[in-house]
């Protein structure tokens, strides 16, 4: 049986870009990135299972369930190939989707992805999960961002509205407790990552207070790595123009990834 997962579809063209938010987010956090893409492709921004309008998706909570849900929805839409963009937990979801169904994933753009190393700021994520008002949400997002970044008020408003739905905050608290048990997260084995043949770009802010950018060290040969100087964990909100530019470049990449690691700073 297929269960509904909410998605906002915008734009047009032959290329499809799937946007997967991080823990405690919703598809709307991509709005500024989508605006910078300027309709040049079809974007599908999901509310992942257990979040927002996908709150009641069965057995929500794990990246595996989310990846399976997204792949099933794409299949139901008749989309055989898409470029995946995932932030934080959404990066883990995108990676698992590529491992589960590599022919459906044209490229991966991973923004501070979860599951790439054991270290995680458990206390901050658990506090974020329990944040039930705009002031608490804003404070947590500010701590996740670089000191020079401004937390978008539209994001604060939308997340506060999301958490007003009955059961949402309780579900996030349970997710966070499982995800950060003993202040560690589950790790996707490097040998599994090495099987990915599509182009992969990993983008990490050097001021990330949630997941250390050292998780981008020693990735498989062929992964492209982009360190963004003086940017925190919230890349879609902190630097949407840069994210949109990277996504556009990944969409244009046609060749298989090369067996060397490229690194650049900005």
PDB file of N, CA, C and O in Angstrom, residues 209-258:
ATOM      1  N   UNK A 209      28.102  23.847  13.663  1.00  0.00           N
ATOM      2  CA  UNK A 209      28.058  23.490  15.086  1.00  0.00           C
ATOM      3  C   UNK A 209      27.249  22.226  15.347  1.00  0.00           C
ATOM      4  O   UNK A 209      27.110  21.817  16.502  1.00  0.00           O
ATOM      5  N   UNK A 210      26.726  21.613  14.302  1.00  0.00           N
ATOM      6  CA  UNK A 210      25.900  20.413  14.457  1.00  0.00           C
ATOM      7  C   UNK A 210      26.676  19.163  14.046  1.00  0.00           C
ATOM      8  O   UNK A 210      26.766  18.190  14.798  1.00  0.00           O
ATOM      9  N   UNK A 211      27.235  19.190  12.852  1.00  0.00           N
ATOM     10  CA  UNK A 211      28.025  18.080  12.321  1.00  0.00           C
ATOM     11  C   UNK A 211      29.376  18.633  11.872  1.00  0.00           C
ATOM     12  O   UNK A 211      29.420  19.516  11.008  1.00  0.00           O
ATOM     13  N   UNK A 212      30.485  18.164  12.406  1.00  0.00           N
ATOM     14  CA  UNK A 212      31.793  18.734  12.052  1.00  0.00           C
ATOM     15  C   UNK A 212      32.145  18.504  10.592  1.00  0.00           C
ATOM     16  O   UNK A 212      31.881  17.429  10.042  1.00  0.00           O
ATOM     17  N   UNK A 213      32.740  19.530   9.989  1.00  0.00           N
ATOM     18  CA  UNK A 213      33.066  19.395   8.563  1.00  0.00           C
ATOM     19  C   UNK A 213      34.191  18.397   8.323  1.00  0.00           C
ATOM     20  O   UNK A 213      34.443  18.008   7.178  1.00  0.00           O
ATOM     21  N   UNK A 214      34.833  17.907   9.377  1.00  0.00           N
ATOM     22  CA  UNK A 214      35.821  16.843   9.224  1.00  0.00           C
ATOM     23  C   UNK A 214      35.182  15.543   8.743  1.00  0.00           C
ATOM     24  O   UNK A 214      35.887  14.629   8.295  1.00  0.00           O
ATOM     25  N   UNK A 215      33.850  15.448   8.805  1.00  0.00           N
ATOM     26  CA  UNK A 215      33.162  14.274   8.256  1.00  0.00           C
ATOM     27  C   UNK A 215      33.365  14.162   6.741  1.00  0.00           C
ATOM     28  O   UNK A 215      33.131  13.095   6.169  1.00  0.00           O
ATOM     29  N   UNK A 216      33.796  15.249   6.120  1.00  0.00           N
ATOM     30  CA  UNK A 216      34.067  15.208   4.681  1.00  0.00           C
ATOM     31  C   UNK A 216      35.467  14.692   4.366  1.00  0.00           C
ATOM     32  O   UNK A 216      35.824  14.553   3.198  1.00  0.00           O
ATOM     33  N   UNK A 217      36.242  14.393   5.408  1.00  0.00           N
ATOM     34  CA  UNK A 217      37.582  13.855   5.191  1.00  0.00           C
ATOM     35  C   UNK A 217      37.507  12.396   4.752  1.00  0.00           C
ATOM     36  O   UNK A 217      36.610  11.651   5.164  1.00  0.00           O
ATOM     37  N   UNK A 218      38.469  11.993   3.941  1.00  0.00           N
ATOM     38  CA  UNK A 218      38.643  10.583   3.555  1.00  0.00           C
ATOM     39  C   UNK A 218      37.395   9.983   2.924  1.00  0.00           C
ATOM     40  O   UNK A 218      37.085   8.800   3.123  1.00  0.00           O
ATOM     41  N   UNK A 219      36.680  10.795   2.146  1.00  0.00           N
ATOM     42  CA  UNK A 219      35.552  10.255   1.397  1.00  0.00           C
ATOM     43  C   UNK A 219      36.067   9.480   0.192  1.00  0.00           C
ATOM     44  O   UNK A 219      37.217   9.638  -0.224  1.00  0.00           O
ATOM     45  N   UNK A 220      35.225   8.629  -0.404  1.00  0.00           N
ATOM     46  CA  UNK A 220      35.686   7.820  -1.526  1.00  0.00           C
ATOM     47  C   UNK A 220      36.221   8.662  -2.686  1.00  0.00           C
ATOM     48  O   UNK A 220      35.809   9.809  -2.898  1.00  0.00           O
ATOM     49  N   UNK A 221      37.117   8.079  -3.406  1.00  0.00           N
ATOM     50  CA  UNK A 221      37.682   8.738  -4.577  1.00  0.00           C
ATOM     51  C   UNK A 221      36.582   9.127  -5.546  1.00  0.00           C
ATOM     52  O   UNK A 221      35.685   8.338  -5.849  1.00  0.00           O
ATOM     53  N   UNK A 222      36.611  10.365  -6.011  1.00  0.00           N
ATOM     54  CA  UNK A 222      35.615  10.839  -6.956  1.00  0.00           C
ATOM     55  C   UNK A 222      34.593  11.763  -6.360  1.00  0.00           C
ATOM     56  O   UNK A 222      33.937  12.502  -7.094  1.00  0.00           O
ATOM     57  N   UNK A 223      34.401  11.757  -5.038  1.00  0.00           N
ATOM     58  CA  UNK A 223      33.495  12.714  -4.413  1.00  0.00           C
ATOM     59  C   UNK A 223      34.110  14.113  -4.530  1.00  0.00           C
ATOM     60  O   UNK A 223      35.293  14.315  -4.240  1.00  0.00           O
ATOM     61  N   UNK A 224      33.302  15.068  -4.946  1.00  0.00           N
ATOM     62  CA  UNK A 224      33.724  16.468  -4.965  1.00  0.00           C
ATOM     63  C   UNK A 224      33.407  17.081  -3.600  1.00  0.00           C
ATOM     64  O   UNK A 224      32.343  16.818  -3.029  1.00  0.00           O
ATOM     65  N   UNK A 225      34.314  17.878  -3.064  1.00  0.00           N
ATOM     66  CA  UNK A 225      34.142  18.461  -1.739  1.00  0.00           C
ATOM     67  C   UNK A 225      34.270  19.970  -1.836  1.00  0.00           C
ATOM     68  O   UNK A 225      35.223  20.491  -2.420  1.00  0.00           O
ATOM     69  N   UNK A 226      33.301  20.675  -1.269  1.00  0.00           N
ATOM     70  CA  UNK A 226      33.288  22.142  -1.292  1.00  0.00           C
ATOM     71  C   UNK A 226      33.133  22.639   0.147  1.00  0.00           C
ATOM     72  O   UNK A 226      32.073  22.481   0.755  1.00  0.00           O
ATOM     73  N   UNK A 227      34.197  23.203   0.707  1.00  0.00           N
ATOM     74  CA  UNK A 227      34.134  23.815   2.028  1.00  0.00           C
ATOM     75  C   UNK A 227      33.720  25.280   1.876  1.00  0.00           C
ATOM     76  O   UNK A 227      34.334  26.021   1.108  1.00  0.00           O
ATOM     77  N   UNK A 228      32.694  25.681   2.603  1.00  0.00           N
ATOM     78  CA  UNK A 228      32.215  27.064   2.534  1.00  0.00           C
ATOM     79  C   UNK A 228      32.682  27.778   3.799  1.00  0.00           C
ATOM     80  O   UNK A 228      32.268  27.425   4.915  1.00  0.00           O
ATOM     81  N   UNK A 229      33.541  28.732   3.634  1.00  0.00           N
ATOM     82  CA  UNK A 229      34.155  29.411   4.766  1.00  0.00           C
ATOM     83  C   UNK A 229      33.145  30.267   5.520  1.00  0.00           C
ATOM     84  O   UNK A 229      32.320  30.947   4.920  1.00  0.00           O
ATOM     85  N   UNK A 230      33.209  30.212   6.857  1.00  0.00           N
ATOM     86  CA  UNK A 230      32.431  31.070   7.751  1.00  0.00           C
ATOM     87  C   UNK A 230      30.918  30.940   7.537  1.00  0.00           C
ATOM     88  O   UNK A 230      30.173  31.913   7.662  1.00  0.00           O
ATOM     89  N   UNK A 231      30.489  29.719   7.217  1.00  0.00           N
ATOM     90  CA  UNK A 231      29.062  29.406   7.111  1.00  0.00           C
ATOM     91  C   UNK A 231      28.798  28.227   8.040  1.00  0.00           C
ATOM     92  O   UNK A 231      29.630  27.328   8.189  1.00  0.00           O
ATOM     93  N   UNK A 232      27.632  28.240   8.680  1.00  0.00           N
ATOM     94  CA  UNK A 232      27.295  27.200   9.637  1.00  0.00           C
ATOM     95  C   UNK A 232      26.585  26.021   9.016  1.00  0.00           C
ATOM     96  O   UNK A 232      26.766  25.706   7.833  1.00  0.00           O
ATOM     97  N   UNK A 233      25.740  25.389   9.811  1.00  0.00           N
ATOM     98  CA  UNK A 233      25.078  24.156   9.386  1.00  0.00           C
ATOM     99  C   UNK A 233      23.909  24.400   8.446  1.00  0.00           C
ATOM    100  O   UNK A 233      23.580  23.542   7.620  1.00  0.00           O
ATOM    101  N   UNK A 234      23.274  25.579   8.557  1.00  0.00           N
ATOM    102  CA  UNK A 234      22.009  25.808   7.858  1.00  0.00           C
ATOM    103  C   UNK A 234      22.242  26.371   6.452  1.00  0.00           C
ATOM    104  O   UNK A 234      21.798  27.471   6.105  1.00  0.00           O
ATOM    105  N   UNK A 235      22.903  25.611   5.625  1.00  0.00           N
ATOM    106  CA  UNK A 235      23.324  26.080   4.300  1.00  0.00           C
ATOM    107  C   UNK A 235      22.174  26.566   3.415  1.00  0.00           C
ATOM    108  O   UNK A 235      22.309  27.606   2.759  1.00  0.00           O
ATOM    109  N   UNK A 236      21.032  25.869   3.338  1.00  0.00           N
ATOM    110  CA  UNK A 236      19.963  26.375   2.465  1.00  0.00           C
ATOM    111  C   UNK A 236      19.459  27.757   2.859  1.00  0.00           C
ATOM    112  O   UNK A 236      19.051  28.539   1.989  1.00  0.00           O
ATOM    113  N   UNK A 237      19.472  28.066   4.166  1.00  0.00           N
ATOM    114  CA  UNK A 237      19.003  29.365   4.627  1.00  0.00           C
ATOM    115  C   UNK A 237      20.114  30.404   4.647  1.00  0.00           C
ATOM    116  O   UNK A 237      19.893  31.579   4.362  1.00  0.00           O
ATOM    117  N   UNK A 238      21.343  29.984   4.966  1.00  0.00           N
ATOM    118  CA  UNK A 238      22.446  30.933   5.105  1.00  0.00           C
ATOM    119  C   UNK A 238      23.006  31.391   3.763  1.00  0.00           C
ATOM    120  O   UNK A 238      23.421  32.545   3.624  1.00  0.00           O
ATOM    121  N   UNK A 239      23.046  30.493   2.801  1.00  0.00           N
ATOM    122  CA  UNK A 239      23.659  30.844   1.513  1.00  0.00           C
ATOM    123  C   UNK A 239      22.893  30.206   0.356  1.00  0.00           C
ATOM    124  O   UNK A 239      23.417  29.370  -0.391  1.00  0.00           O
ATOM    125  N   UNK A 240      21.616  30.597   0.181  1.00  0.00           N
ATOM    126  CA  UNK A 240      20.778  29.950  -0.841  1.00  0.00           C
ATOM    127  C   UNK A 240      21.278  30.168  -2.265  1.00  0.00           C
ATOM    128  O   UNK A 240      21.124  29.274  -3.107  1.00  0.00           O
ATOM    129  N   UNK A 241      21.875  31.326  -2.547  1.00  0.00           N
ATOM    130  CA  UNK A 241      22.356  31.581  -3.907  1.00  0.00           C
ATOM    131  C   UNK A 241      23.497  30.624  -4.259  1.00  0.00           C
ATOM    132  O   UNK A 241      23.554  30.092  -5.376  1.00  0.00           O
ATOM    133  N   UNK A 242      24.408  30.414  -3.317  1.00  0.00           N
ATOM    134  CA  UNK A 242      25.506  29.481  -3.557  1.00  0.00           C
ATOM    135  C   UNK A 242      24.976  28.063  -3.733  1.00  0.00           C
ATOM    136  O   UNK A 242      25.407  27.340  -4.642  1.00  0.00           O
ATOM    137  N   UNK A 243      24.051  27.656  -2.890  1.00  0.00           N
ATOM    138  CA  UNK A 243      23.474  26.319  -3.004  1.00  0.00           C
ATOM    139  C   UNK A 243      22.807  26.149  -4.366  1.00  0.00           C
ATOM    140  O   UNK A 243      22.998  25.129  -5.044  1.00  0.00           O
ATOM    141  N   UNK A 244      22.041  27.145  -4.796  1.00  0.00           N
ATOM    142  CA  UNK A 244      21.369  27.060  -6.095  1.00  0.00           C
ATOM    143  C   UNK A 244      22.389  26.961  -7.230  1.00  0.00           C
ATOM    144  O   UNK A 244      22.190  26.209  -8.195  1.00  0.00           O
ATOM    145  N   UNK A 245      23.481  27.711  -7.124  1.00  0.00           N
ATOM    146  CA  UNK A 245      24.521  27.661  -8.154  1.00  0.00           C
ATOM    147  C   UNK A 245      25.160  26.274  -8.216  1.00  0.00           C
ATOM    148  O   UNK A 245      25.377  25.727  -9.305  1.00  0.00           O
ATOM    149  N   UNK A 246      25.432  25.686  -7.049  1.00  0.00           N
ATOM    150  CA  UNK A 246      26.020  24.347  -7.009  1.00  0.00           C
ATOM    151  C   UNK A 246      25.049  23.328  -7.594  1.00  0.00           C
ATOM    152  O   UNK A 246      25.432  22.447  -8.380  1.00  0.00           O
ATOM    153  N   UNK A 247      23.778  23.430  -7.227  1.00  0.00           N
ATOM    154  CA  UNK A 247      22.775  22.505  -7.760  1.00  0.00           C
ATOM    155  C   UNK A 247      22.704  22.637  -9.279  1.00  0.00           C
ATOM    156  O   UNK A 247      22.662  21.623 -10.004  1.00  0.00           O
ATOM    157  N   UNK A 248      22.705  23.866  -9.785  1.00  0.00           N
ATOM    158  CA  UNK A 248      22.642  24.072 -11.239  1.00  0.00           C
ATOM    159  C   UNK A 248      23.833  23.436 -11.940  1.00  0.00           C
ATOM    160  O   UNK A 248      23.683  22.824 -13.008  1.00  0.00           O
ATOM    161  N   UNK A 249      25.002  23.560 -11.337  1.00  0.00           N
ATOM    162  CA  UNK A 249      26.190  22.950 -11.943  1.00  0.00           C
ATOM    163  C   UNK A 249      26.119  21.422 -11.895  1.00  0.00           C
ATOM    164  O   UNK A 249      26.536  20.745 -12.849  1.00  0.00           O
ATOM    165  N   UNK A 250      25.592  20.886 -10.808  1.00  0.00           N
ATOM    166  CA  UNK A 250      25.469  19.433 -10.722  1.00  0.00           C
ATOM    167  C   UNK A 250      24.456  18.896 -11.737  1.00  0.00           C
ATOM    168  O   UNK A 250      24.650  17.820 -12.308  1.00  0.00           O
ATOM    169  N   UNK A 251      23.391  19.641 -11.980  1.00  0.00           N
ATOM    170  CA  UNK A 251      22.397  19.231 -12.966  1.00  0.00           C
ATOM    171  C   UNK A 251      23.013  19.185 -14.357  1.00  0.00           C
ATOM    172  O   UNK A 251      22.671  18.319 -15.179  1.00  0.00           O
ATOM    173  N   UNK A 252      23.956  20.094 -14.616  1.00  0.00           N
ATOM    174  CA  UNK A 252      24.584  20.141 -15.940  1.00  0.00           C
ATOM    175  C   UNK A 252      25.661  19.085 -16.124  1.00  0.00           C
ATOM    176  O   UNK A 252      26.094  18.836 -17.256  1.00  0.00           O
ATOM    177  N   UNK A 253      26.110  18.474 -15.052  1.00  0.00           N
ATOM    178  CA  UNK A 253      27.157  17.457 -15.169  1.00  0.00           C
ATOM    179  C   UNK A 253      26.583  16.199 -15.824  1.00  0.00           C
ATOM    180  O   UNK A 253      25.622  15.623 -15.340  1.00  0.00           O
ATOM    181  N   UNK A 254      27.191  15.780 -16.884  1.00  0.00           N
ATOM    182  CA  UNK A 254      26.702  14.606 -17.603  1.00  0.00           C
ATOM    183  C   UNK A 254      27.618  13.396 -17.404  1.00  0.00           C
ATOM    184  O   UNK A 254      27.173  12.268 -17.444  1.00  0.00           O
ATOM    185  N   UNK A 255      28.899  13.634 -17.231  1.00  0.00           N
ATOM    186  CA  UNK A 255      29.840  12.523 -17.150  1.00  0.00           C
ATOM    187  C   UNK A 255      29.765  11.849 -15.794  1.00  0.00           C
ATOM    188  O   UNK A 255      29.287  12.409 -14.831  1.00  0.00           O
ATOM    189  N   UNK A 256      30.229  10.613 -15.781  1.00  0.00           N
ATOM    190  CA  UNK A 256      30.377   9.909 -14.518  1.00  0.00           C
ATOM    191  C   UNK A 256      31.457  10.620 -13.713  1.00  0.00           C
ATOM    192  O   UNK A 256      32.351  11.264 -14.272  1.00  0.00           O
ATOM    193  N   UNK A 257      31.400  10.485 -12.400  1.00  0.00           N
ATOM    194  CA  UNK A 257      32.387  11.171 -11.586  1.00  0.00           C
ATOM    195  C   UNK A 257      33.780  10.565 -11.829  1.00  0.00           C
ATOM    196  O   UNK A 257      33.936   9.391 -12.094  1.00  0.00           O
ATOM    197  N   UNK A 258      34.785  11.429 -11.706  1.00  0.00           N
ATOM    198  CA  UNK A 258      36.167  10.997 -11.945  1.00  0.00           C
ATOM    199  C   UNK A 258      36.752  10.410 -10.669  1.00  0.00           C
ATOM    200  O   UNK A 258      36.363  10.767  -9.573  1.00  0.00           O
TER     201      UNK A 258
END
